[in-house]
mmCIF file of C-alpha atoms in Angstrom:
data_model
loop_
_atom_site.group_PDB
_atom_site.id
_atom_site.type_symbol
_atom_site.label_atom_id
_atom_site.label_comp_id
_atom_site.label_asym_id
_atom_site.label_seq_id
_atom_site.Cartn_x
_atom_site.Cartn_y
_atom_site.Cartn_z
ATOM 1 C CA UNK N 1377 -5.821 25.322 -4.532
ATOM 2 C CA UNK N 1378 -1.989 23.700 -5.208
ATOM 3 C CA UNK N 1379 -0.074 26.002 -2.966
ATOM 4 C CA UNK N 1380 -2.313 23.741 -0.393
ATOM 5 C CA UNK N 1381 -1.766 21.052 -2.465
ATOM 6 C CA UNK N 1382 1.649 21.532 -2.368
ATOM 7 C CA UNK N 1383 1.480 21.707 1.712
ATOM 8 C CA UNK N 1384 0.017 18.629 1.538
ATOM 9 C CA UNK N 1385 2.188 16.347 -0.082
ATOM 10 C CA UNK N 1386 5.295 17.675 1.845
ATOM 11 C CA UNK N 1387 3.527 17.183 5.053
ATOM 12 C CA UNK N 1388 2.616 13.556 3.818
ATOM 13 C CA UNK N 1389 6.531 12.962 2.093
ATOM 14 C CA UNK N 1390 8.179 14.645 5.602
ATOM 15 C CA UNK N 1391 6.140 12.171 8.007
ATOM 16 C CA UNK N 1392 7.175 9.400 5.470
ATOM 17 C CA UNK N 1393 10.960 10.397 5.479
ATOM 18 C CA UNK N 1394 10.513 11.065 9.388
ATOM 19 C CA UNK N 1395 8.822 7.900 10.209
ATOM 20 C CA UNK N 1396 11.506 5.644 7.594
ATOM 21 C CA UNK N 1397 15.134 7.338 8.370
ATOM 22 C CA UNK N 1398 14.144 9.156 12.532
ATOM 23 C CA UNK N 1399 12.269 6.454 13.919
ATOM 24 C CA UNK N 1400 13.201 3.548 11.871
ATOM 25 C CA UNK N 1401 9.958 2.815 10.499
ATOM 26 C CA UNK N 1402 8.814 0.254 7.775
ATOM 27 C CA UNK N 1403 7.183 1.968 5.182
ATOM 28 C CA UNK N 1404 6.155 -1.390 3.317
ATOM 29 C CA UNK N 1405 3.912 -1.789 6.722
ATOM 30 C CA UNK N 1406 1.922 1.513 5.156
ATOM 31 C CA UNK N 1407 1.734 1.103 1.588
ATOM 32 C CA UNK N 1408 -1.699 0.121 0.616
ATOM 33 C CA UNK N 1409 -0.047 -1.764 -2.738
ATOM 34 C CA UNK N 1410 1.035 -3.806 -0.022
ATOM 35 C CA UNK N 1411 -2.516 -4.978 0.936
ATOM 36 C CA UNK N 1412 -3.136 -6.132 -2.718
ATOM 37 C CA UNK N 1413 0.223 -7.952 -2.661
ATOM 38 C CA UNK N 1414 -1.131 -9.994 0.716
ATOM 39 C CA UNK N 1415 -4.800 -10.255 0.282
ATOM 40 C CA UNK N 1416 -4.889 -13.213 -1.776
ATOM 41 C CA UNK N 1417 -2.129 -15.669 0.919
ATOM 42 C CA UNK N 1418 -3.564 -13.694 3.629
ATOM 43 C CA UNK N 1419 -7.230 -15.102 2.810
ATOM 44 C CA UNK N 1420 -5.920 -18.422 1.561
ATOM 45 C CA UNK N 1421 -3.393 -19.339 3.805
ATOM 46 C CA UNK N 1422 -3.974 -16.785 6.950
ATOM 47 C CA UNK N 1423 -0.065 -15.728 6.639
ATOM 48 C CA UNK N 1424 1.381 -11.868 5.745
ATOM 49 C CA UNK N 1425 4.669 -11.502 3.229
ATOM 50 C CA UNK N 1426 7.593 -11.053 5.725
ATOM 51 C CA UNK N 1427 7.631 -7.118 5.744
ATOM 52 C CA UNK N 1428 4.078 -6.386 5.493
ATOM 53 C CA UNK N 1429 1.437 -5.964 7.989
ATOM 54 C CA UNK N 1430 -2.081 -5.556 8.670
ATOM 55 C CA UNK N 1431 -2.114 -2.156 8.622
ATOM 56 C CA UNK N 1432 -1.329 -2.443 4.793
ATOM 57 C CA UNK N 1433 -5.321 -3.563 4.602
ATOM 58 C CA UNK N 1434 -6.701 -0.775 6.471
ATOM 59 C CA UNK N 1435 -4.619 1.897 4.646
ATOM 60 C CA UNK N 1436 -5.741 0.363 0.841
ATOM 61 C CA UNK N 1437 -9.428 0.514 2.361
ATOM 62 C CA UNK N 1438 -9.245 3.923 3.044
ATOM 63 C CA UNK N 1439 -7.334 4.668 -0.284
ATOM 64 C CA UNK N 1440 -10.204 2.211 -2.033
ATOM 65 C CA UNK N 1441 -12.556 4.227 -0.446
ATOM 66 C CA UNK N 1442 -11.294 7.359 -1.574
ATOM 67 C CA UNK N 1443 -10.670 6.430 -4.842
ATOM 68 C CA UNK N 1444 -14.443 5.920 -5.231
ATOM 69 C CA UNK N 1445 -14.948 9.512 -4.156
ATOM 70 C CA UNK N 1446 -12.154 11.636 -5.909
ATOM 71 C CA UNK N 1447 -10.554 8.962 -7.958
ATOM 72 C CA UNK N 1448 -6.889 8.678 -7.894
ATOM 73 C CA UNK N 1449 -6.842 11.419 -5.230
ATOM 74 C CA UNK N 1450 -4.342 9.562 -3.388
ATOM 75 C CA UNK N 1451 -1.426 9.548 -6.508
ATOM 76 C CA UNK N 1452 -2.046 13.228 -6.420
ATOM 77 C CA UNK N 1453 -1.661 14.253 -2.670
ATOM 78 C CA UNK N 1454 -0.475 11.663 -0.779
ATOM 79 C CA UNK N 1455 1.811 9.019 -2.400
ATOM 80 C CA UNK N 1456 5.759 9.768 -1.678
ATOM 81 C CA UNK N 1457 6.665 8.271 -5.187
ATOM 82 C CA UNK N 1458 4.040 10.291 -7.270
ATOM 83 C CA UNK N 1459 5.277 13.903 -5.256
ATOM 84 C CA UNK N 1460 8.622 13.151 -6.025
ATOM 85 C CA UNK N 1461 7.967 13.144 -9.216
ATOM 86 C CA UNK N 1462 6.209 15.701 -9.771
ATOM 87 C CA UNK N 1463 8.439 18.084 -8.265
ATOM 88 C CA UNK N 1464 11.377 16.723 -10.065
ATOM 89 C CA UNK N 1465 9.032 17.341 -13.385
ATOM 90 C CA UNK N 1466 8.850 21.240 -11.861
ATOM 91 C CA UNK N 1467 12.900 21.216 -11.518
ATOM 92 C CA UNK N 1468 13.799 20.284 -14.846
ATOM 93 C CA UNK N 1469 10.799 23.424 -15.796
ATOM 94 C CA UNK N 1470 12.884 25.443 -13.690
ATOM 95 C CA UNK N 1471 15.746 24.421 -15.466
ATOM 96 C CA UNK N 1472 14.280 25.394 -18.472
ATOM 97 C CA UNK N 1473 15.079 21.691 -19.981
ATOM 98 C CA UNK N 1474 12.242 20.493 -23.380
ATOM 99 C CA UNK N 1475 9.493 19.069 -21.793
ATOM 100 C CA UNK N 1476 8.232 15.891 -24.014
ATOM 101 C CA UNK N 1477 4.737 15.943 -25.303
ATOM 102 C CA UNK N 1478 4.120 12.309 -25.802
ATOM 103 C CA UNK N 1479 1.604 12.298 -28.794
ATOM 104 C CA UNK N 1480 -2.120 10.350 -27.930
ATOM 105 C CA UNK N 1481 -1.364 7.128 -29.828
ATOM 106 C CA UNK N 1482 1.681 6.665 -27.707
ATOM 107 C CA UNK N 1483 0.284 7.719 -24.522
ATOM 108 C CA UNK N 1484 -2.192 5.261 -24.391
ATOM 109 C CA UNK N 1485 -0.077 2.296 -25.551
ATOM 110 C CA UNK N 1486 2.194 3.163 -23.036
ATOM 111 C CA UNK N 1487 -0.318 3.559 -20.078
ATOM 112 C CA UNK N 1488 -0.981 -0.533 -20.670
ATOM 113 C CA UNK N 1489 2.096 -1.456 -19.499
ATOM 114 C CA UNK N 1490 1.325 -0.785 -15.642
ATOM 115 C CA UNK N 1491 -1.018 -3.794 -16.316
ATOM 116 C CA UNK N 1492 1.131 -6.561 -17.245
ATOM 117 C CA UNK N 1493 3.333 -5.353 -14.568
ATOM 118 C CA UNK N 1494 0.514 -5.350 -11.751
ATOM 119 C CA UNK N 1495 -0.160 -9.068 -13.111
ATOM 120 C CA UNK N 1496 3.560 -10.344 -13.072
ATOM 121 C CA UNK N 1497 4.017 -9.027 -9.731
ATOM 122 C CA UNK N 1498 1.041 -10.803 -8.241
ATOM 123 C CA UNK N 1499 1.518 -14.221 -9.679
ATOM 124 C CA UNK N 1500 5.017 -14.348 -8.497
ATOM 125 C CA UNK N 1501 4.413 -12.963 -4.859
ATOM 126 C CA UNK N 1502 1.665 -15.573 -4.568
ATOM 127 C CA UNK N 1503 3.903 -18.179 -6.279
ATOM 128 C CA UNK N 1504 7.028 -17.462 -3.481
ATOM 129 C CA UNK N 1505 4.838 -16.325 -0.611
ATOM 130 C CA UNK N 1506 7.438 -12.975 -0.646
ATOM 131 C CA UNK N 1507 7.457 -9.605 -1.965
ATOM 132 C CA UNK N 1508 9.228 -10.943 -5.124
ATOM 133 C CA UNK N 1509 9.395 -7.302 -6.944
ATOM 134 C CA UNK N 1510 10.893 -5.450 -3.568
ATOM 135 C CA UNK N 1511 14.178 -5.913 -5.007
ATOM 136 C CA UNK N 1512 13.930 -3.765 -7.761
ATOM 137 C CA UNK N 1513 11.340 -1.338 -6.364
ATOM 138 C CA UNK N 1514 11.975 2.287 -6.717
ATOM 139 C CA UNK N 1515 9.555 2.873 -3.886
ATOM 140 C CA UNK N 1516 11.367 0.607 -1.693
ATOM 141 C CA UNK N 1517 14.870 1.494 -2.856
ATOM 142 C CA UNK N 1518 14.098 5.192 -2.170
ATOM 143 C CA UNK N 1519 12.366 4.106 1.702
ATOM 144 C CA UNK N 1520 13.573 1.474 3.217
ATOM 145 C CA UNK N 1521 17.099 2.789 4.724
ATOM 146 C CA UNK N 1522 18.976 0.910 1.928
ATOM 147 C CA UNK N 1523 18.034 -2.351 3.140
ATOM 148 C CA UNK N 1524 20.623 -5.975 1.382
ATOM 149 C CA UNK N 1525 17.742 -6.595 -0.583
ATOM 150 C CA UNK N 1526 17.603 -3.793 -2.722
ATOM 151 C CA UNK N 1527 19.493 -4.430 -5.766
ATOM 152 C CA UNK N 1528 21.666 -2.445 -8.061
ATOM 153 C CA UNK N 1529 18.945 -2.201 -10.737
ATOM 154 C CA UNK N 1530 16.854 -1.082 -7.846
ATOM 155 C CA UNK N 1531 18.881 2.038 -8.170
ATOM 156 C CA UNK N 1532 19.012 2.291 -12.372
ATOM 157 C CA UNK N 1533 15.007 2.689 -12.550
ATOM 158 C CA UNK N 1534 14.765 5.020 -10.039
ATOM 159 C CA UNK N 1535 17.689 7.005 -11.967
ATOM 160 C CA UNK N 1536 15.769 5.910 -15.428
ATOM 161 C CA UNK N 1537 13.005 7.407 -13.835
ATOM 162 C CA UNK N 1538 13.891 10.381 -12.352
ATOM 163 C CA UNK N 1539 15.576 11.660 -15.161
ATOM 164 C CA UNK N 1540 12.761 10.942 -17.171
ATOM 165 C CA UNK N 1541 10.506 13.429 -14.769
ATOM 166 C CA UNK N 1542 12.754 15.747 -15.318
ATOM 167 C CA UNK N 1543 11.427 15.639 -19.177
ATOM 168 C CA UNK N 1544 7.916 13.984 -18.956
ATOM 169 C CA UNK N 1545 5.407 14.414 -16.748
ATOM 170 C CA UNK N 1546 4.884 12.237 -14.189
ATOM 171 C CA UNK N 1547 6.065 9.142 -16.550
ATOM 172 C CA UNK N 1548 6.229 6.111 -13.699
ATOM 173 C CA UNK N 1549 2.307 7.701 -12.226
ATOM 174 C CA UNK N 1550 1.154 7.683 -16.153
ATOM 175 C CA UNK N 1551 2.478 4.395 -17.434
ATOM 176 C CA UNK N 1552 4.236 2.030 -14.621
ATOM 177 C CA UNK N 1553 2.767 2.291 -11.380
ATOM 178 C CA UNK N 1554 1.251 -0.955 -10.327
ATOM 179 C CA UNK N 1555 -0.959 0.472 -7.813
ATOM 180 C CA UNK N 1556 -1.887 2.975 -10.641
ATOM 181 C CA UNK N 1557 -3.223 -0.586 -11.927
ATOM 182 C CA UNK N 1558 -5.153 -1.591 -9.169
ATOM 183 C CA UNK N 1559 -6.754 1.601 -8.837
ATOM 184 C CA UNK N 1560 -7.981 2.919 -12.583
ATOM 185 C CA UNK N 1561 -10.680 0.851 -12.554
ATOM 186 C CA UNK N 1562 -11.910 2.034 -9.624
ATOM 187 C CA UNK N 1563 -11.274 5.841 -10.763
ATOM 188 C CA UNK N 1564 -13.388 5.393 -13.147
ATOM 189 C CA UNK N 1565 -16.569 5.404 -11.538
ATOM 190 C CA UNK N 1566 -15.199 7.980 -8.934
ATOM 191 C CA UNK N 1567 -18.225 9.680 -7.304
ATOM 192 C CA UNK N 1568 -16.725 13.527 -8.239
ATOM 193 C CA UNK N 1569 -15.294 14.923 -11.336
ATOM 194 C CA UNK N 1570 -13.606 18.012 -13.006
ATOM 195 C CA UNK N 1571 -16.674 19.400 -15.155
ATOM 196 C CA UNK N 1572 -16.231 21.839 -17.936
ATOM 197 C CA UNK N 1573 -18.803 24.337 -19.420
ATOM 198 C CA UNK N 1574 -19.111 24.638 -23.017
ATOM 199 C CA UNK N 1575 -21.235 27.491 -23.759
ATOM 200 C CA UNK N 1576 -18.278 29.471 -21.499
ATOM 201 C CA UNK N 1577 -15.229 27.724 -22.903
ATOM 202 C CA UNK N 1578 -13.147 30.228 -25.008
ATOM 203 C CA UNK N 1579 -11.261 27.215 -25.694
ATOM 204 C CA UNK N 1580 -7.644 28.226 -24.588
ATOM 205 C CA UNK N 1581 -6.656 25.026 -24.048
ATOM 206 C CA UNK N 1582 -4.267 26.238 -21.075
ATOM 207 C CA UNK N 1583 -6.202 23.107 -19.292
ATOM 208 C CA UNK N 1584 -5.305 20.462 -21.035
ATOM 209 C CA UNK N 1585 -1.463 21.431 -21.898
ATOM 210 C CA UNK N 1586 -1.537 21.793 -17.653
ATOM 211 C CA UNK N 1587 -2.987 18.617 -17.174
ATOM 212 C CA UNK N 1588 -0.006 16.344 -16.123
ATOM 213 C CA UNK N 1589 -2.136 12.982 -16.581
ATOM 214 C CA UNK N 1590 -1.930 14.454 -20.227
ATOM 215 C CA UNK N 1591 -5.968 14.136 -19.995
ATOM 216 C CA UNK N 1592 -7.706 16.198 -22.997
ATOM 217 C CA UNK N 1593 -9.711 18.266 -21.135
ATOM 218 C CA UNK N 1594 -10.771 20.774 -23.450
ATOM 219 C CA UNK N 1595 -12.632 18.458 -25.413
ATOM 220 C CA UNK N 1596 -14.695 16.751 -22.500
ATOM 221 C CA UNK N 1597 -17.839 18.277 -20.779
ATOM 222 C CA UNK N 1598 -16.594 16.305 -17.770
ATOM 223 C CA UNK N 1599 -13.462 14.379 -16.893
ATOM 224 C CA UNK N 1600 -13.810 11.008 -15.736
ATOM 225 C CA UNK N 1601 -11.023 9.458 -16.975
ATOM 226 C CA UNK N 1602 -9.782 7.013 -14.625
ATOM 227 C CA UNK N 1603 -6.191 8.685 -14.329
ATOM 228 C CA UNK N 1604 -7.427 11.785 -12.815
ATOM 229 C CA UNK N 1605 -5.599 12.386 -9.972
ATOM 230 C CA UNK N 1606 -7.951 15.426 -8.641
ATOM 231 C CA UNK N 1607 -5.276 17.435 -8.533
ATOM 232 C CA UNK N 1608 -7.637 20.450 -10.130
ATOM 233 C CA UNK N 1609 -4.691 22.265 -11.531
ATOM 234 C CA UNK N 1610 -6.614 22.767 -14.396
ATOM 235 C CA UNK N 1611 -9.467 24.279 -12.789
ATOM 236 C CA UNK N 1612 -6.707 26.957 -11.484
ATOM 237 C CA UNK N 1613 -5.551 27.294 -15.156
ATOM 238 C CA UNK N 1614 -8.694 27.816 -16.525
ATOM 239 C CA UNK N 1615 -9.213 32.286 -17.386
ATOM 240 C CA UNK N 1616 -12.478 31.738 -17.328
ATOM 241 C CA UNK N 1617 -14.128 32.143 -13.939
ATOM 242 C CA UNK N 1618 -16.908 28.804 -13.371
ATOM 243 C CA UNK N 1619 -16.055 27.815 -16.533
ATOM 244 C CA UNK N 1620 -14.448 24.368 -15.012
ATOM 245 C CA UNK N 1621 -15.852 23.347 -11.311
ATOM 246 C CA UNK N 1622 -15.051 20.511 -9.345
ATOM 247 C CA UNK N 1623 -18.121 18.384 -7.706
ATOM 248 C CA UNK N 1624 -20.525 15.346 -7.959
ATOM 249 C CA UNK N 1625 -20.113 13.349 -11.454
ATOM 250 C CA UNK N 1626 -23.330 14.134 -14.098
ATOM 251 C CA UNK N 1627 -23.487 10.962 -14.362
ATOM 252 C CA UNK N 1628 -24.216 9.462 -11.246
ATOM 253 C CA UNK N 1629 -25.361 13.051 -9.198
ATOM 254 C CA UNK N 1630 -27.389 15.293 -10.610
ATOM 255 C CA UNK N 1631 -27.758 16.533 -14.695
ATOM 256 C CA UNK N 1632 -26.691 20.601 -13.740
ATOM 257 C CA UNK N 1633 -23.825 21.674 -13.116
ATOM 258 C CA UNK N 1634 -22.789 21.440 -9.566
ATOM 259 C CA UNK N 1635 -19.320 22.951 -7.800
ATOM 260 C CA UNK N 1636 -18.494 21.868 -4.149
ATOM 261 C CA UNK N 1637 -15.960 24.069 -2.074
ATOM 262 C CA UNK N 1638 -12.055 22.363 -2.805
ATOM 263 C CA UNK N 1639 -11.526 22.407 0.898
ATOM 264 C CA UNK N 1640 -14.314 19.489 1.224
ATOM 265 C CA UNK N 1641 -11.206 17.445 -0.768
ATOM 266 C CA UNK N 1642 -8.739 18.035 1.819
ATOM 267 C CA UNK N 1643 -11.318 17.034 4.545
ATOM 268 C CA UNK N 1644 -12.445 14.064 3.289
ATOM 269 C CA UNK N 1645 -8.560 12.866 2.631
ATOM 270 C CA UNK N 1646 -7.704 13.864 5.995
ATOM 271 C CA UNK N 1647 -10.569 12.281 7.921
ATOM 272 C CA UNK N 1648 -10.506 8.758 5.636
ATOM 273 C CA UNK N 1649 -6.502 8.017 5.909
ATOM 274 C CA UNK N 1650 -7.112 9.262 9.809
ATOM 275 C CA UNK N 1651 -10.043 6.655 10.016
ATOM 276 C CA UNK N 1652 -8.131 4.059 8.467
ATOM 277 C CA UNK N 1653 -5.487 4.460 10.926
ATOM 278 C CA UNK N 1654 -7.562 4.757 13.675
ATOM 279 C CA UNK N 1655 -9.552 1.417 12.863
ATOM 280 C CA UNK N 1656 -6.708 -0.651 12.793
ATOM 281 C CA UNK N 1657 -5.076 0.517 16.335
ATOM 282 C CA UNK N 1658 -8.197 -0.129 17.706
ATOM 283 C CA UNK N 1659 -9.182 -3.577 15.774
ATOM 284 C CA UNK N 1660 -5.145 -5.043 14.933
ATOM 285 C CA UNK N 1661 -6.090 -8.143 12.988
ATOM 286 C CA UNK N 1662 -3.615 -11.078 13.446
ATOM 287 C CA UNK N 1663 -0.724 -11.075 10.991
ATOM 288 C CA UNK N 1664 -0.865 -14.564 10.997
ATOM 289 C CA UNK N 1665 -2.925 -17.455 11.876
ATOM 290 C CA UNK N 1666 -2.321 -21.686 11.956
ATOM 291 C CA UNK N 1667 -4.414 -24.045 13.093
ATOM 292 C CA UNK N 1668 -4.370 -27.851 13.625
ATOM 293 C CA UNK N 1669 -7.339 -30.612 14.551
ATOM 294 C CA UNK N 1670 -11.157 -29.672 14.704
ATOM 295 C CA UNK N 1671 -12.353 -27.129 17.425
ATOM 296 C CA UNK N 1672 -12.776 -28.630 20.650
ATOM 297 C CA UNK N 1673 -16.461 -28.305 22.334
ATOM 298 C CA UNK N 1674 -15.030 -25.843 25.032
ATOM 299 C CA UNK N 1675 -11.567 -23.720 24.003
ATOM 300 C CA UNK N 1676 -9.382 -21.668 25.670
ATOM 301 C CA UNK N 1677 -6.565 -18.974 25.676
ATOM 302 C CA UNK N 1678 -3.664 -17.448 26.701
ATOM 303 C CA UNK N 1679 -2.200 -13.914 25.049
ATOM 304 C CA UNK N 1680 1.755 -14.182 25.272
ATOM 305 C CA UNK N 1681 4.603 -11.104 24.697
ATOM 306 C CA UNK N 1682 7.254 -12.858 23.668
ATOM 307 C CA UNK N 1683 10.750 -11.989 22.107
ATOM 308 C CA UNK N 1684 11.701 -12.753 18.510
ATOM 309 C CA UNK N 1685 8.500 -12.770 17.411
ATOM 310 C CA UNK N 1686 8.968 -10.560 14.532
ATOM 311 C CA UNK N 1687 8.255 -11.991 11.290
ATOM 312 C CA UNK N 1688 6.117 -14.429 8.657
ATOM 313 C CA UNK N 1689 9.129 -16.907 9.474
ATOM 314 C CA UNK N 1690 9.040 -17.026 13.020
ATOM 315 C CA UNK N 1691 5.411 -17.147 13.681
ATOM 316 C CA UNK N 1692 5.968 -20.588 11.703
ATOM 317 C CA UNK N 1693 8.884 -21.144 13.663
ATOM 318 C CA UNK N 1694 6.866 -20.879 16.953
ATOM 319 C CA UNK N 1695 4.135 -22.951 15.097
ATOM 320 C CA UNK N 1696 6.502 -25.581 14.688
ATOM 321 C CA UNK N 1697 7.577 -25.737 18.209
ATOM 322 C CA UNK N 1698 3.904 -26.055 19.247
ATOM 323 C CA UNK N 1699 3.142 -28.739 17.157
ATOM 324 C CA UNK N 1700 6.053 -30.399 17.959
ATOM 325 C CA UNK N 1701 6.051 -34.310 18.528
ATOM 326 C CA UNK N 1702 8.484 -35.108 21.088
ATOM 327 C CA UNK N 1703 7.973 -34.901 25.119
ATOM 328 C CA UNK N 1704 6.541 -31.696 25.143
ATOM 329 C CA UNK N 1705 3.927 -32.616 22.459
ATOM 330 C CA UNK N 1706 0.653 -30.421 22.912
ATOM 331 C CA UNK N 1707 -1.965 -32.788 21.771
ATOM 332 C CA UNK N 1708 -5.646 -31.756 20.875
ATOM 333 C CA UNK N 1709 -6.437 -28.638 19.113
ATOM 334 C CA UNK N 1710 -4.402 -25.713 18.618
ATOM 335 C CA UNK N 1711 -4.923 -22.008 16.431
ATOM 336 C CA UNK N 1712 -2.095 -19.751 16.453
ATOM 337 C CA UNK N 1713 -2.864 -16.247 15.974
ATOM 338 C CA UNK N 1714 0.243 -13.662 15.781
ATOM 339 C CA UNK N 1715 0.504 -10.154 15.503
ATOM 340 C CA UNK N 1716 4.420 -10.228 14.512
ATOM 341 C CA UNK N 1717 6.853 -6.888 15.774
ATOM 342 C CA UNK N 1718 10.212 -6.064 15.543
ATOM 343 C CA UNK N 1719 11.090 -6.533 19.029
ATOM 344 C CA UNK N 1720 8.486 -8.585 20.965
ATOM 345 C CA UNK N 1721 5.413 -9.882 19.124
ATOM 346 C CA UNK N 1722 1.737 -11.248 20.413
ATOM 347 C CA UNK N 1723 0.434 -14.463 20.338
ATOM 348 C CA UNK N 1724 -2.670 -15.556 21.080
ATOM 349 C CA UNK N 1725 -3.231 -19.451 21.319
ATOM 350 C CA UNK N 1726 -6.360 -21.452 22.186
ATOM 351 C CA UNK N 1727 -6.332 -25.114 22.866
ATOM 352 C CA UNK N 1728 -8.386 -27.430 24.097
ATOM 353 C CA UNK N 1729 -7.940 -27.459 27.626
ATOM 354 C CA UNK N 1730 -9.656 -30.933 28.363
ATOM 355 C CA UNK N 1731 -6.046 -31.666 26.785
ATOM 356 C CA UNK N 1732 -3.184 -29.656 27.958
ATOM 357 C CA UNK N 1733 -2.969 -26.333 29.769
ATOM 358 C CA UNK N 1734 -0.888 -22.902 29.639
ATOM 359 C CA UNK N 1735 2.053 -24.103 31.437
ATOM 360 C CA UNK N 1736 2.744 -27.061 28.747
ATOM 361 C CA UNK N 1737 2.388 -25.020 25.962
ATOM 362 C CA UNK N 1738 4.964 -22.202 27.397
ATOM 363 C CA UNK N 1739 7.270 -25.323 27.983
ATOM 364 C CA UNK N 1740 6.542 -26.499 24.047
ATOM 365 C CA UNK N 1741 7.608 -22.990 22.933
ATOM 366 C CA UNK N 1742 10.760 -22.240 25.404
ATOM 367 C CA UNK N 1743 12.100 -26.081 25.174
ATOM 368 C CA UNK N 1744 15.067 -27.113 23.001
ATOM 369 C CA UNK N 1745 13.294 -29.566 20.284
ATOM 370 C CA UNK N 1746 15.233 -32.398 18.580
ATOM 371 C CA UNK N 1747 14.400 -32.675 14.831
ATOM 372 C CA UNK N 1748 14.851 -36.634 14.174
ATOM 373 C CA UNK N 1749 14.202 -36.249 10.363
ATOM 374 C CA UNK N 1750 17.472 -33.751 10.123
ATOM 375 C CA UNK N 1751 19.104 -34.994 13.455
ATOM 376 C CA UNK N 1752 19.635 -31.949 14.713
ATOM 377 C CA UNK N 1753 18.751 -30.085 18.169
ATOM 378 C CA UNK N 1754 16.492 -26.894 17.505
ATOM 379 C CA UNK N 1755 17.145 -24.176 20.516
ATOM 380 C CA UNK N 1756 14.305 -22.455 20.939
ATOM 381 C CA UNK N 1757 15.111 -18.280 19.923
ATOM 382 C CA UNK N 1758 12.065 -17.391 21.678
ATOM 383 C CA UNK N 1759 11.680 -15.605 25.279
ATOM 384 C CA UNK N 1760 7.751 -15.281 26.526
ATOM 385 C CA UNK N 1761 8.319 -11.704 28.604
ATOM 386 C CA UNK N 1762 4.789 -12.155 29.983
ATOM 387 C CA UNK N 1763 0.729 -12.259 29.985
#
């Protein structure tokens, strides 16, 4: 089982690194935590923080479904930071460094740190409309090609986590990760669990010793802890066959022990993540929505490909040009929906055909605009490439 799990970790980490450093992709657009950061702003204002994308919502939905079924399986198999932290821990054991076991009481209090961290990140993100945490985010520092917005402290945090991971089992995942804090309430009611046959157990404690999340498996009939990542290292480590099994939870499924073949875990992981990506490709929601006025009795739409429509800021600027108050003003109802892209974005503009037309809208986008308040001319950065 662990050989397959390490292979899955290697594949997802390889895909992530290739996409970021070879293809120059944006890892933030596929981070499930980005969906949590963006959710309030998108619901309230119809906008996404810069660098995030509607894809964040789809991947977040996939991770939530996986968590409902298999607890924090995303953390144990897919998350690149979890993989790196776990592999650093194995390096520490290979180097024969002392492995620190944090006792029950300190571990309990440390595990609560991630909740105020999550609260602070979300509060300041929603207040500022920007990714407030990214400057010191160790995940962003490792997976962003070291951009200008990464501070020195991000690398300090990375170094501390790496050093701690050599001596302590996945400390970031256990105590600090804000995504873990968001997933834990759902993971607590996951539909699958590791179950222990008390009559067959010889109390060797090997399952508890191997657990990377410090769950006392040997003391439990069923591992229903929210921090369980379904890594199943405890099942593999057990010396008595069928003492530890994995399958539907005793609380929600059946009063008797039930075992599922463990390949089901890999199949579900692949299917749910693939479905999330496929749905995003099939139904890409706009990442920016703004409107002016009340909808007319009848409306018309134009679809445009626009160069330099790269982010939320540029989408706001496009709306600014569309709602100008000079000779090129567009009268009547307007709704702007934007799909930003690093090269050229797409825009869908809904308007009142009784008061304007597509040609007038194109002129409003392209013509310079004299800002009376600032007493300056504003040149349009946009180019319309095609319908």
